[in-house]
Short mmCIF file of C-alpha atoms and ligand atoms in Angstrom, two decimals:
data_model
loop_
_atom_site.label_atom_id
_atom_site.label_comp_id
_atom_site.label_asym_id
_atom_site.label_seq_id
_atom_site.Cartn_x
_atom_site.Cartn_y
_atom_site.Cartn_z
CA MET E 236 -22.43 -9.53 -6.80
CA SER E 237 -23.65 -11.45 -3.46
CA LEU E 238 -26.38 -10.25 -1.52
CA GLU E 239 -25.29 -11.72 1.90
CA ILE E 240 -22.58 -8.98 2.80
CA SER E 241 -25.48 -6.17 3.03
CA ASN E 242 -28.96 -5.24 3.58
CA ASN E 243 -30.36 -1.96 2.03
CA ASN E 244 -26.29 -0.78 1.84
CA ILE E 245 -25.82 -1.84 5.36
CA TYR E 246 -22.71 -4.16 5.94
CA LYS E 247 -22.12 -7.08 7.85
CA ASN E 248 -19.13 -8.61 9.45
CA LEU E 249 -17.80 -11.51 7.68
CA TYR E 250 -17.48 -14.33 10.97
CA ASP E 251 -16.92 -17.72 10.85
CA GLY E 252 -17.63 -17.73 6.60
CA LYS E 253 -21.12 -16.33 7.20
CA TRP E 254 -22.21 -12.77 6.53
CA GLU E 255 -23.22 -11.79 10.32
CA SER E 256 -24.92 -8.54 11.63
CA ILE E 257 -24.18 -7.41 15.21
CA PRO E 258 -27.18 -6.90 17.26
CA ASN E 259 -27.27 -3.05 18.53
CA ILE E 260 -24.81 -1.83 16.42
CA LYS E 261 -23.72 1.73 15.88
CA PHE E 262 -22.91 2.41 12.13
CA ILE E 263 -20.50 4.40 10.45
CA GLU E 264 -22.06 6.24 7.20
CA ILE E 265 -19.87 5.84 3.66
CA THR E 266 -20.07 8.86 1.78
CA SER E 267 -18.94 9.00 -1.56
CA PRO E 268 -16.08 12.17 -2.01
CA VAL E 269 -17.24 12.14 -5.66
CA ASP E 270 -20.89 13.35 -4.35
CA GLY E 271 -21.30 13.28 -0.83
CA SER E 272 -23.68 10.34 -1.96
CA LEU E 273 -24.38 7.70 0.59
CA VAL E 274 -21.90 4.51 -0.40
CA GLY E 275 -23.65 2.69 2.44
CA LYS E 276 -23.29 2.04 6.32
CA ILE E 277 -20.84 -0.30 8.58
CA GLU E 278 -20.74 -1.86 11.89
CA ALA E 279 -18.73 0.29 14.26
CA MET E 280 -17.86 -2.98 16.24
CA THR E 281 -16.48 -3.15 20.10
CA LYS E 282 -14.14 -4.41 21.99
CA ASP E 283 -16.32 -7.40 22.71
CA ASP E 284 -17.25 -7.88 18.96
CA VAL E 285 -13.33 -8.06 18.59
CA ASP E 286 -12.46 -10.38 21.10
CA LYS E 287 -15.14 -12.47 19.40
CA VAL E 288 -13.90 -12.70 16.24
CA VAL E 289 -10.38 -13.14 17.29
CA THR E 290 -11.89 -16.42 19.29
CA ASN E 291 -13.26 -17.37 16.14
CA SER E 292 -10.04 -16.90 14.01
CA LYS E 293 -7.61 -18.38 16.57
CA SER E 294 -10.15 -21.62 16.23
CA ALA E 295 -9.87 -21.98 12.60
CA GLU E 296 -5.84 -21.63 12.58
CA LYS E 297 -5.62 -25.33 13.06
CA VAL E 298 -8.09 -26.68 10.24
CA TRP E 299 -6.05 -24.26 8.30
CA SER E 300 -2.58 -24.89 8.46
CA GLU E 301 -2.99 -29.07 7.98
CA THR E 302 -4.24 -27.91 4.81
CA PRO E 303 -2.32 -29.05 1.55
CA ILE E 304 -0.40 -25.51 0.38
CA SER E 305 -1.91 -27.18 -3.01
CA LYS E 306 -5.45 -26.93 -1.59
CA ARG E 307 -4.85 -23.43 -0.04
CA ALA E 308 -3.25 -22.59 -4.23
CA GLU E 309 -6.64 -23.77 -5.61
CA ILE E 310 -8.74 -21.79 -3.31
CA LEU E 311 -6.35 -18.57 -4.07
CA HIS E 312 -6.47 -18.99 -7.86
CA LYS E 313 -11.23 -20.00 -6.97
CA ALA E 314 -10.73 -16.14 -5.17
CA ALA E 315 -8.60 -14.85 -8.20
CA ASP E 316 -11.31 -16.20 -11.24
CA LEU E 317 -14.78 -14.35 -8.66
CA LEU E 318 -12.41 -11.35 -8.51
CA GLU E 319 -11.74 -11.14 -12.59
CA ALA E 320 -15.16 -11.90 -12.78
CA SER E 321 -16.86 -9.22 -10.27
CA LYS E 322 -14.40 -6.52 -12.27
CA SER E 323 -16.48 -4.55 -13.67
CA GLU E 324 -19.28 -4.07 -10.65
CA LEU E 325 -16.42 -3.75 -8.15
CA SER E 326 -14.76 -1.04 -10.11
CA ASP E 327 -17.93 1.14 -9.66
CA ILE E 328 -18.04 0.31 -5.92
CA LEU E 329 -14.07 1.65 -5.65
CA GLN E 330 -15.35 4.49 -8.08
CA ILE E 331 -17.93 5.76 -5.63
CA GLU E 332 -15.68 4.78 -2.48
CA ILE E 333 -12.92 6.17 -3.12
CA ALA E 334 -12.97 8.62 -6.38
CA LYS E 335 -10.83 6.88 -8.13
CA ASP E 336 -10.58 7.26 -11.73
CA ARG E 337 -11.88 3.87 -13.78
CA LYS E 338 -8.81 2.66 -15.58
CA SER E 339 -7.02 2.70 -12.14
CA CYS E 340 -9.75 1.07 -10.51
CA LEU E 341 -9.70 -1.24 -13.18
CA SER E 342 -5.98 -1.44 -13.48
CA GLU E 343 -6.16 -2.25 -8.94
CA ILE E 344 -8.18 -4.94 -9.76
CA SER E 345 -6.94 -6.30 -12.71
CA ARG E 346 -3.62 -6.41 -10.59
CA THR E 347 -4.78 -8.44 -7.82
CA VAL E 348 -6.20 -10.95 -10.04
CA ASP E 349 -2.46 -11.51 -11.07
CA PHE E 350 -0.92 -11.06 -7.38
CA ILE E 351 -3.54 -13.62 -5.99
CA LYS E 352 -2.80 -16.31 -8.92
CA PHE E 353 1.11 -15.82 -8.45
CA THR E 354 1.14 -15.69 -4.67
CA ALA E 355 -0.43 -18.92 -4.65
CA ASP E 356 1.98 -20.26 -7.98
CA GLU E 357 4.85 -19.23 -5.61
CA GLY E 358 3.40 -20.67 -2.13
CA LYS E 359 4.08 -24.26 -4.09
CA HIS E 360 7.38 -23.78 -5.08
CA MET E 361 8.51 -22.44 -1.48
CA GLU E 362 10.58 -25.40 -0.60
CA GLY E 363 12.44 -26.49 2.82
CA GLU E 364 15.68 -27.18 2.90
CA THR E 365 18.28 -29.72 4.95
CA ILE E 366 21.22 -28.37 5.87
CA GLY E 367 24.66 -30.99 6.79
CA ALA E 368 26.85 -29.97 10.32
CA ASP E 369 30.17 -30.78 8.87
CA ASN E 370 31.09 -27.09 7.02
CA PHE E 371 31.13 -25.77 11.34
CA PRO E 372 33.82 -25.68 12.61
CA GLY E 373 34.22 -28.86 15.48
CA PHE E 374 31.65 -31.15 14.03
CA ASN E 375 31.21 -33.83 11.69
CA ASN E 376 28.25 -34.76 8.99
CA ASN E 377 26.33 -36.60 11.89
CA LYS E 378 23.55 -34.20 12.49
CA LEU E 379 21.36 -32.35 10.24
CA SER E 380 19.23 -29.86 9.84
CA LEU E 381 15.48 -30.25 8.21
CA VAL E 382 14.90 -27.00 7.53
CA THR E 383 10.55 -25.77 6.80
CA ARG E 384 8.59 -22.94 7.48
CA VAL E 385 5.27 -22.92 9.48
CA PRO E 386 2.33 -20.53 9.57
CA VAL E 387 2.63 -17.46 12.55
CA GLY E 388 -1.14 -18.01 13.40
CA THR E 389 -3.12 -15.46 13.16
CA VAL E 390 -2.30 -12.06 11.15
CA LEU E 391 -3.82 -9.04 11.20
CA ALA E 392 -4.32 -7.11 8.10
CA ILE E 393 -4.88 -3.15 8.17
CA SER E 394 -5.33 -1.78 5.11
CA PRO E 395 -5.25 2.28 3.71
CA PHE E 396 -8.08 3.64 1.54
CA ASN E 397 -5.76 4.69 -1.56
CA TYR E 398 -5.78 0.80 -2.75
CA PRO E 399 -8.36 -1.34 -0.55
CA ILE E 400 -8.73 -3.66 -2.98
CA ASN E 401 -4.79 -4.09 -3.70
CA LEU E 402 -3.25 -2.95 -0.39
CA SER E 403 -5.80 -5.96 1.72
CA ALA E 404 -5.30 -8.56 -0.87
CA SER E 405 -1.33 -7.85 -0.94
CA LYS E 406 -1.71 -8.99 3.03
CA ILE E 407 -4.64 -11.46 2.76
CA ALA E 408 -3.13 -14.41 0.23
CA PRO E 409 -0.03 -14.61 1.26
CA ALA E 410 -0.43 -14.73 4.69
CA LEU E 411 -3.33 -17.53 3.37
CA ILE E 412 -1.03 -19.43 1.38
CA ALA E 413 1.32 -19.62 4.53
CA GLY E 414 -1.23 -21.28 6.14
CA ASN E 415 -2.20 -18.17 8.44
CA CYS E 416 -5.73 -17.24 9.39
CA VAL E 417 -6.82 -12.97 8.50
CA ILE E 418 -8.42 -10.67 10.50
CA LEU E 419 -8.49 -7.75 8.22
CA LYS E 420 -9.51 -4.38 9.08
CA PRO E 421 -9.74 -2.30 6.10
CA PRO E 422 -9.87 1.33 5.67
CA THR E 423 -13.57 2.94 6.78
CA GLN E 424 -13.26 5.27 3.88
CA GLY E 425 -12.95 1.99 1.35
CA ALA E 426 -14.42 -0.71 3.48
CA ILE E 427 -17.25 -1.88 1.40
CA SER E 428 -14.84 -2.01 -1.58
CA ALA E 429 -12.70 -4.35 0.93
CA LEU E 430 -15.29 -6.05 2.31
CA HIS E 431 -16.61 -7.59 -1.25
CA LEU E 432 -13.31 -8.25 -1.09
CA ALA E 433 -13.26 -10.97 1.71
CA ASP E 434 -16.67 -11.90 0.16
CA ILE E 435 -14.74 -13.41 -2.68
CA PHE E 436 -11.76 -15.09 -0.84
CA ASN E 437 -15.09 -16.27 1.31
CA LYS E 438 -16.94 -17.24 -1.86
CA ALA E 439 -13.85 -18.95 -3.31
CA GLY E 440 -14.03 -22.20 -0.41
CA LEU E 441 -11.97 -21.37 2.69
CA PRO E 442 -13.02 -22.60 5.32
CA PRO E 443 -14.84 -20.73 8.19
CA GLY E 444 -13.21 -18.35 10.07
CA VAL E 445 -10.27 -18.42 7.72
CA LEU E 446 -10.64 -14.67 7.66
CA ASN E 447 -12.39 -12.57 9.26
CA THR E 448 -13.10 -9.07 9.47
CA VAL E 449 -13.33 -6.22 11.57
CA THR E 450 -15.02 -2.67 10.60
CA GLY E 451 -14.56 0.69 13.21
CA GLN E 452 -12.75 3.42 13.05
CA GLY E 453 -9.01 2.73 13.34
CA SER E 454 -9.57 5.54 15.88
CA SER E 455 -11.03 3.56 18.36
CA ILE E 456 -10.42 -0.02 18.23
CA GLY E 457 -7.04 0.31 16.44
CA ASP E 458 -5.85 0.27 19.70
CA TYR E 459 -7.31 -2.62 21.17
CA ILE E 460 -6.79 -4.89 17.92
CA VAL E 461 -2.99 -4.27 17.75
CA LYS E 462 -2.43 -5.32 21.61
CA HIS E 463 -4.94 -8.03 21.48
CA LYS E 464 -2.78 -11.04 22.98
CA ASP E 465 -4.20 -13.30 20.28
CA ILE E 466 -2.43 -11.46 17.11
CA ASN E 467 0.64 -13.34 16.14
CA PHE E 468 1.73 -10.93 13.34
CA ILE E 469 0.47 -7.42 12.31
CA ASN E 470 0.88 -6.41 8.64
CA PHE E 471 0.25 -2.50 8.32
CA THR E 472 0.05 0.03 5.00
CA GLY E 473 -0.96 3.31 6.09
CA SER E 474 0.47 7.05 7.27
CA THR E 475 3.85 6.80 9.43
CA GLU E 476 2.24 8.45 12.07
CA VAL E 477 -0.17 5.75 12.74
CA GLY E 478 2.26 2.91 11.74
CA LYS E 479 5.00 4.61 14.72
CA HIS E 480 2.22 4.67 17.03
CA ILE E 481 1.42 0.63 16.19
CA ALA E 482 4.91 0.20 16.50
CA GLU E 483 5.39 1.11 19.81
CA ILE E 484 1.86 -0.01 21.34
CA ALA E 485 1.79 -3.55 19.23
CA GLY E 486 5.20 -5.49 22.06
CA MET E 487 6.73 -8.35 20.77
CA VAL E 488 4.40 -8.84 17.73
CA PRO E 489 6.58 -8.81 14.79
CA MET E 490 5.22 -7.19 11.88
CA LEU E 491 5.20 -5.77 8.02
CA MET E 492 5.02 -1.70 7.77
CA GLU E 493 4.34 0.53 4.42
CA LEU E 494 4.21 3.79 5.57
CA GLY E 495 4.86 7.21 3.78
CA GLY E 496 6.93 8.76 1.54
CA LYS E 497 8.74 11.90 0.00
CA ASP E 498 9.43 9.85 -3.00
CA ALA E 499 12.31 12.28 -5.34
CA ALA E 500 12.96 12.14 -9.05
CA LEU E 501 16.46 13.30 -9.39
CA VAL E 502 16.77 15.00 -12.71
CA LEU E 503 20.59 15.54 -14.24
CA GLU E 504 21.90 17.77 -16.58
CA ASP E 505 22.63 14.95 -19.20
CA ALA E 506 18.58 13.16 -18.84
CA ASP E 507 16.64 12.65 -21.92
CA LEU E 508 14.14 15.72 -20.39
CA GLU E 509 11.34 14.62 -22.61
CA ALA E 510 11.28 11.07 -21.83
CA ALA E 511 11.89 12.17 -17.56
CA ALA E 512 8.94 14.76 -18.09
CA LYS E 513 6.70 12.36 -19.09
CA ASN E 514 7.42 9.68 -16.49
CA ILE E 515 7.60 12.18 -13.51
CA VAL E 516 4.05 13.79 -13.97
CA GLN E 517 3.00 10.21 -14.80
CA GLY E 518 4.43 9.62 -11.60
CA ALA E 519 3.05 12.11 -9.68
CA TYR E 520 -0.27 12.85 -10.94
CA SER E 521 -2.18 9.73 -10.88
CA TYR E 522 -4.32 9.26 -8.97
CA SER E 523 -4.67 12.59 -7.89
CA GLY E 524 -1.17 11.80 -6.00
CA GLN E 525 -3.10 9.65 -3.54
CA ARG E 526 0.25 6.69 -4.07
CA CYS E 527 2.26 6.00 -1.31
CA THR E 528 5.30 6.05 -4.20
CA ALA E 529 4.11 9.20 -6.37
CA VAL E 530 6.65 11.57 -6.71
CA LYS E 531 6.43 13.92 -4.70
CA ARG E 532 9.29 16.51 -5.19
CA VAL E 533 11.83 17.86 -8.14
CA ILE E 534 15.39 17.71 -7.50
CA ALA E 535 16.69 19.27 -10.75
CA ILE E 536 20.02 20.86 -12.06
CA ASP E 537 19.94 24.17 -12.35
CA SER E 538 21.36 24.25 -15.99
CA ILE E 539 18.36 21.83 -17.26
CA ALA E 540 16.03 23.30 -15.03
CA ASP E 541 13.53 25.57 -17.02
CA GLU E 542 13.90 23.19 -19.78
CA LEU E 543 12.63 20.62 -17.43
CA VAL E 544 9.58 22.73 -16.20
CA GLU E 545 8.87 23.93 -19.31
CA LYS E 546 8.04 20.08 -20.41
CA LEU E 547 6.23 19.50 -17.28
CA LYS E 548 3.85 22.34 -17.75
CA ASP E 549 3.11 21.50 -20.89
CA LYS E 550 1.99 17.69 -19.79
CA VAL E 551 0.29 19.01 -16.34
CA GLU E 552 -1.94 21.25 -18.47
CA LYS E 553 -2.86 18.31 -20.60
CA LEU E 554 -4.31 16.15 -17.74
CA LYS E 555 -7.77 15.98 -17.54
CA VAL E 556 -9.54 16.81 -14.53
CA GLY E 557 -13.43 15.34 -13.67
CA MET E 558 -14.89 12.72 -11.78
CA PRO E 559 -14.39 9.29 -11.45
CA HIS E 560 -16.39 7.27 -14.39
CA GLN E 561 -15.66 10.75 -16.83
CA ASP E 562 -11.86 8.80 -17.77
CA VAL E 563 -9.79 11.59 -15.91
CA ASP E 564 -6.86 12.05 -14.88
CA ILE E 565 -7.55 13.82 -11.82
CA THR E 566 -10.39 13.54 -9.28
CA PRO E 567 -11.30 14.93 -6.15
CA LEU E 568 -9.18 13.90 -2.64
CA ILE E 569 -10.11 11.69 -0.32
CA ASN E 570 -11.66 14.37 1.54
CA SER E 571 -12.27 17.85 2.41
CA LYS E 572 -9.39 18.02 5.41
CA ALA E 573 -7.09 16.34 2.76
CA ALA E 574 -8.36 18.60 0.31
CA ASP E 575 -7.70 21.65 3.17
CA PHE E 576 -3.88 20.21 4.09
CA VAL E 577 -2.63 20.08 0.27
CA GLU E 578 -4.13 23.74 -0.19
CA GLY E 579 -2.30 24.53 2.78
CA LEU E 580 0.84 22.89 1.87
CA ILE E 581 0.59 24.90 -1.86
CA GLN E 582 -0.19 28.67 0.28
CA GLU E 583 2.90 28.30 2.62
CA ALA E 584 5.15 27.72 -0.81
CA LEU E 585 4.06 30.57 -2.56
CA ASP E 586 3.67 33.03 0.65
CA LYS E 587 7.36 32.11 0.99
CA ASN E 588 8.10 33.22 -2.92
CA ALA E 589 7.99 29.65 -4.12
CA LYS E 590 6.98 30.32 -8.25
CA LEU E 591 3.30 28.65 -9.73
CA ILE E 592 3.49 27.41 -12.31
CA LEU E 593 0.75 26.34 -12.84
CA GLY E 594 -2.90 24.72 -10.75
CA ASN E 595 -3.86 25.98 -7.09
CA LYS E 596 -7.31 25.95 -8.53
CA ARG E 597 -9.79 24.28 -6.00
CA ASN E 598 -13.47 23.17 -6.39
CA GLY E 599 -14.64 21.68 -3.11
CA ASN E 600 -12.52 17.88 -2.52
CA LEU E 601 -11.07 18.66 -6.29
CA LEU E 602 -7.79 20.84 -6.49
CA TYR E 603 -6.44 21.30 -10.01
CA PRO E 604 -3.09 19.77 -10.69
CA THR E 605 -0.32 22.23 -9.38
CA LEU E 606 3.16 22.22 -10.54
CA ILE E 607 5.18 24.82 -8.01
CA ASP E 608 8.94 25.89 -9.10
CA ASN E 609 11.82 27.24 -6.64
CA VAL E 610 11.19 25.36 -3.55
CA THR E 611 13.73 26.19 -1.17
CA LEU E 612 14.14 23.78 1.74
CA ASP E 613 12.56 26.13 3.86
CA MET E 614 9.10 25.23 2.98
CA ARG E 615 7.17 22.83 4.20
CA LEU E 616 6.68 21.43 0.64
CA ALA E 617 9.71 20.38 0.47
CA TRP E 618 9.73 17.85 3.31
CA GLU E 619 5.94 17.06 3.44
CA GLU E 620 3.93 14.50 2.23
CA PRO E 621 1.31 16.13 0.44
CA PHE E 622 -0.59 13.02 -1.07
CA GLY E 623 -2.20 15.29 -3.59
CA PRO E 624 -1.80 16.28 -7.22
CA VAL E 625 0.77 19.05 -6.75
CA LEU E 626 4.28 18.69 -7.64
CA PRO E 627 7.45 21.12 -6.02
CA ILE E 628 10.51 21.60 -7.97
CA ILE E 629 14.01 22.37 -6.38
CA ARG E 630 16.80 23.55 -7.77
CA VAL E 631 20.74 22.33 -7.27
CA SER E 632 23.56 23.11 -9.13
CA ASN E 633 25.09 19.54 -9.16
CA ILE E 634 24.56 15.75 -8.73
CA ASP E 635 26.06 15.61 -5.14
CA GLU E 636 23.77 18.59 -3.55
CA ALA E 637 20.98 16.61 -5.24
CA ILE E 638 22.08 13.09 -3.47
CA GLU E 639 22.40 15.34 -0.06
CA ILE E 640 19.01 17.04 -0.14
CA ALA E 641 17.42 13.88 -1.30
CA ASN E 642 18.83 11.77 1.94
CA GLN E 643 17.57 14.58 4.37
CA SER E 644 14.28 13.69 4.41
CA GLU E 645 12.64 11.77 7.31
CA TYR E 646 11.34 8.99 3.94
CA GLY E 647 12.92 6.10 2.41
CA LEU E 648 10.82 4.50 0.04
CA GLN E 649 11.98 5.13 -3.93
CA SER E 650 13.64 7.20 -5.74
CA SER E 651 13.86 8.12 -9.19
CA VAL E 652 16.95 9.33 -11.27
CA PHE E 653 17.13 10.21 -15.01
CA THR E 654 20.21 9.90 -16.45
CA THR E 655 22.27 9.32 -20.08
CA ASN E 656 24.99 8.24 -18.23
CA ILE E 657 25.65 4.82 -16.20
CA ASN E 658 28.29 5.74 -14.31
CA LYS E 659 26.25 8.52 -12.56
CA ALA E 660 23.04 6.16 -12.61
CA PHE E 661 24.77 3.72 -9.97
CA TYR E 662 26.41 6.23 -7.93
CA THR E 663 23.20 8.01 -7.52
CA ALA E 664 21.60 4.63 -7.28
CA LYS E 665 23.78 3.48 -4.54
CA LYS E 666 24.29 7.15 -2.95
CA LEU E 667 20.55 7.05 -2.07
CA GLU E 668 18.95 6.17 1.67
CA VAL E 669 15.62 4.07 -0.21
CA GLY E 670 14.28 0.47 -0.23
CA THR E 671 14.04 1.07 -4.67
CA VAL E 672 15.99 3.67 -6.87
CA GLN E 673 14.43 3.52 -10.24
CA ILE E 674 16.88 4.55 -12.98
CA ASN E 675 14.89 6.45 -15.87
CA ASN E 676 11.71 5.20 -14.70
CA LYS E 677 8.63 6.56 -12.27
CA THR E 678 8.69 5.49 -8.45
CA GLU E 679 6.10 3.32 -8.67
CA ARG E 680 5.47 -0.63 -6.68
CA GLY E 681 5.26 -2.88 -9.27
CA PRO E 682 5.95 -5.38 -10.83
CA ASP E 683 4.38 -7.34 -7.10
CA HIS E 684 6.63 -9.82 -7.22
CA PHE E 685 10.28 -6.97 -6.49
CA PRO E 686 10.94 -6.53 -3.03
CA PHE E 687 8.78 -3.44 -1.67
CA THR E 688 10.39 -2.23 1.25
CA GLY E 689 11.47 1.49 2.67
CA PHE E 690 13.74 3.03 4.61
CA LYS E 691 13.68 5.04 8.26
CA SER E 692 9.37 6.38 8.61
CA SER E 693 8.93 4.40 4.90
CA GLY E 694 8.44 1.19 6.47
CA LEU E 695 9.48 -1.92 8.26
CA GLY E 696 10.72 -5.30 6.97
CA THR E 697 10.06 -6.55 3.48
CA GLN E 698 6.87 -6.95 1.02
CA GLY E 699 6.64 -7.94 -2.40
CA ILE E 700 5.29 -11.84 -2.95
CA ARG E 701 7.91 -13.98 -1.62
CA TYR E 702 9.06 -11.32 0.98
CA SER E 703 5.88 -11.04 1.93
CA ILE E 704 5.03 -15.31 2.54
CA GLU E 705 8.80 -15.15 4.21
CA ALA E 706 7.79 -12.44 6.19
CA MET E 707 4.48 -14.05 8.28
CA SER E 708 5.96 -17.68 8.27
CA ARG E 709 8.49 -18.88 10.54
CA ILE E 710 10.73 -21.47 10.59
CA LYS E 711 11.05 -24.29 11.89
CA SER E 712 13.52 -26.58 12.66
CA ILE E 713 14.68 -30.81 13.57
CA VAL E 714 17.60 -31.42 14.03
CA LEU E 715 18.36 -35.09 12.97
CA THR E 716 21.71 -36.67 14.80
CA ILE E 717 22.80 -39.76 13.42
CA GLU E 718 24.33 -42.13 15.21
CA GLY E 719 27.72 -43.91 14.43
P1 LIG N 1100 -4.03 6.28 7.79
O1 LIG N 1100 -5.02 6.63 8.18
O2 LIG N 1100 -2.85 5.58 8.38
O3 LIG N 1100 -4.77 4.32 7.92
C1 LIG N 1100 -4.20 3.44 7.18
C2 LIG N 1100 -5.15 2.32 8.46
O4 LIG N 1100 -4.78 2.31 9.48
C3 LIG N 1100 -6.34 2.69 8.35
O5 LIG N 1100 -7.38 1.18 7.82
C4 LIG N 1100 -6.93 2.93 9.61
O6 LIG N 1100 -8.44 3.00 9.75
C5 LIG N 1100 -6.02 2.13 10.61
N1 LIG N 1100 -5.82 3.11 11.34
C6 LIG N 1100 -5.86 3.89 12.11
N2 LIG N 1100 -5.74 3.80 13.05
C7 LIG N 1100 -5.36 3.24 13.61
C8 LIG N 1100 -4.59 3.21 15.41
N3 LIG N 1100 -5.08 3.60 16.57
N4 LIG N 1100 -4.76 1.32 14.88
C9 LIG N 1100 -4.54 0.84 14.21
N5 LIG N 1100 -5.27 0.79 13.47
C10 LIG N 1100 -5.69 2.24 12.97
O7 LIG N 1100 -4.00 6.11 6.59
P2 LIG N 1100 -4.41 6.49 4.77
O8 LIG N 1100 -4.84 7.76 4.52
O9 LIG N 1100 -5.29 4.89 5.15
O10 LIG N 1100 -3.21 6.33 3.83
C11 LIG N 1100 -2.79 6.73 3.27
C12 LIG N 1100 -1.35 6.80 4.24
O11 LIG N 1100 -0.77 5.78 3.59
C13 LIG N 1100 -0.01 7.80 3.18
O12 LIG N 1100 0.63 7.93 4.46
C14 LIG N 1100 0.58 6.51 2.33
O13 LIG N 1100 1.91 7.46 2.34
C15 LIG N 1100 1.00 5.60 3.13
N6 LIG N 1100 0.45 4.39 2.04
C16 LIG N 1100 2.60 3.89 2.11
C17 LIG N 1100 1.96 2.92 1.49
C18 LIG N 1100 3.27 1.80 1.23
O14 LIG N 1100 3.23 1.15 0.93
N7 LIG N 1100 4.46 2.55 1.31
C19 LIG N 1100 0.93 2.19 0.28
C20 LIG N 1100 -0.20 2.56 0.73
C21 LIG N 1100 -0.56 3.50 1.49
P3 LIG N 1100 -9.66 3.43 9.81
O15 LIG N 1100 -9.86 3.97 8.19
O16 LIG N 1100 -10.51 3.41 10.63
O17 LIG N 1100 -8.74 5.05 9.86
O1 LIG N 1101 0.21 3.31 -2.36
C1 LIG N 1101 1.13 2.65 -1.82
C2 LIG N 1101 0.98 1.55 -3.47
O2 LIG N 1101 1.94 0.10 -2.61
C3 LIG N 1101 1.92 2.31 -4.67
O3 LIG N 1101 1.75 1.26 -5.77
O4 LIG N 1101 3.39 2.63 -6.77
O5 LIG N 1101 1.33 0.61 -7.71
O6 LIG N 1101 1.03 2.82 -7.26
P1 LIG N 1101 1.20 2.03 -7.20
#
C-alpha cells in the first residue's frame, strides 16, 4: 500500500493526482468499533477546500472525456488488478475500521474487482444507434438521428459506511468509463478504506484531477457539496433521511439514490421450510444485519409459522458471535448509537408482548442475534429499519394479508417469496411494490450487473453496471437531413 496517502496515520486527500495535506486543517479521529483503537485521522475539509477540489475536477473533464473508451477501460482493468493484489491488506483495514467479519471483507473486495472489470468491458460495448425518420407519420427517409452518449461532467459519489469499498467503486467505475470526473465523499467511518481504494484508481493511471476525494462529516460539509453549482450528478447511497434531504436541497441535478429498506421474506404454506429458514438467516444476519438488502422482517402464514420459527431458531443458535478476525457471523455494530437504536426497537416490541425466541443480549456494541416472534403492526420493529441483528416474525392468515402488510411499508427495495407453487410465486411477485422480488432466495443485490432499484422511500433511479453507466451519461443526438 502506498506511503503517500498518509503520514503517521494522518490521511491526506487525493487532489490533482497527488495526496496533499491541507495546511492548518482540523482532523477527525477514526476509532475502531472493534476495540476503540485509533485507526487514523482524516481531514475535516472546509467549504474553501471543497471549492478548490471542484475547480480542479472541472479542469480535468476535457482531457478525460476525450480519452478513448478503450484507454479508460485499460485503466480500470489495471485498477482491478491492483485491488486484487491489495486484497489481504485492505481486508485488514476494513475489519478494523467497520468491524466487518474477515470473510465478508474479502468477498466485498473480490466482488469489487469483478465489478470494475465488468464495467470496463461493458463500457466498451455501449454503442450508439441511428434512427431513421420514415416510421414517424409525416416524415420520409430524409432524416437520420445519430444517437451517442456523452459524459455528464463531474459526478459527486457519496458512499455509506457498510460497503466503503464496494459502494464507492460501484459509483466511481461506471462514472469513469462514461467519461466523467469523480469527486468521492466517503463515509466518515469507512473513509480510510475508501481512500485506499481511491489510491488504487489513481495508481492505475488516471490523469490528474479525474478522481479527487473530499473528507469531512456529511453533517458539516455535505450540504455545501451537494448544492455546489459545478456538481453535475449526485450518486448517493445511504439512509433515506439523508437521501431525501439531499434531493430537497440539490436543485435540478440528476441523481441516483440507493436508500434504506425493510425487505420482507414472505413464507407461504407450501414453502420448503428448511431452505427458506437457511436463506432467511443468511439474509438477515450477515454483517450483523447492516445491509440495505438484509431480510428485515418475516411474514409467515400462521399454519407453518411454528415449524418455521423452530428452524430459524435452530440456525440462529449456530451463528458465531465475536470479533471480525475470528471468522464469525456477528460482529460489533458500527457505533454505540446504532446499538442503542436496535436495542430500543427490541425493547419496545417486548414491552408490547412480542415473544423473544433468542438473543437480546449485548456486550458493548456487540448485539447477539435476536429473533422475535408474534410481532404485531403496532410495534416499531414491524416498520423501521434496525440495521442490526434482529429479525421480527409477523404471522398472517393468508397470502393476500402477507402482501398487504409487505406493501404497507414506506420502503420498497426488495422482497422474497418462499413457495413451491410457481403460480403463487408470480401472483405475489407481481403485487409486491419493490424493485426486485427474489423467488425462493434471500434478498440480495448481486450479481452486480442486475438492475438494482428501490421503489418508494428506497431510492431513485436504477443501478447495476449498464444501468449506472447509462444514468451517468446523457444522450446526445446529431440529426442529418439528407437533401433530394
Ligand atoms: P448515512 O448516515 O445516510 O450516510 C451516508 C453518506 O452520506 C455518508 O458518506 C455520510 O457522511 C453522507 N452524508 C451525511 N449527511 C450528508 C449531507 N447532508 N450531505 C451529503 N452527504 C451526507 O448512511 P449510513 O449510516 O452510512 O448507511 C446506512 C444506511 O444506508 C442504511 O439506511 C442503509 O439501508 C442505506 N444503504 C442503502 C443501500 C442501497 O443500495 N439501497 C446500500 C447501502 C446502505 P458521514 O459519514 O460523514 O456522515
Ligand atoms: O447495503 C447494501 C448493499 O448494496 C447490498 O448488497 O445485498 O450484496 O449485501 P448485498
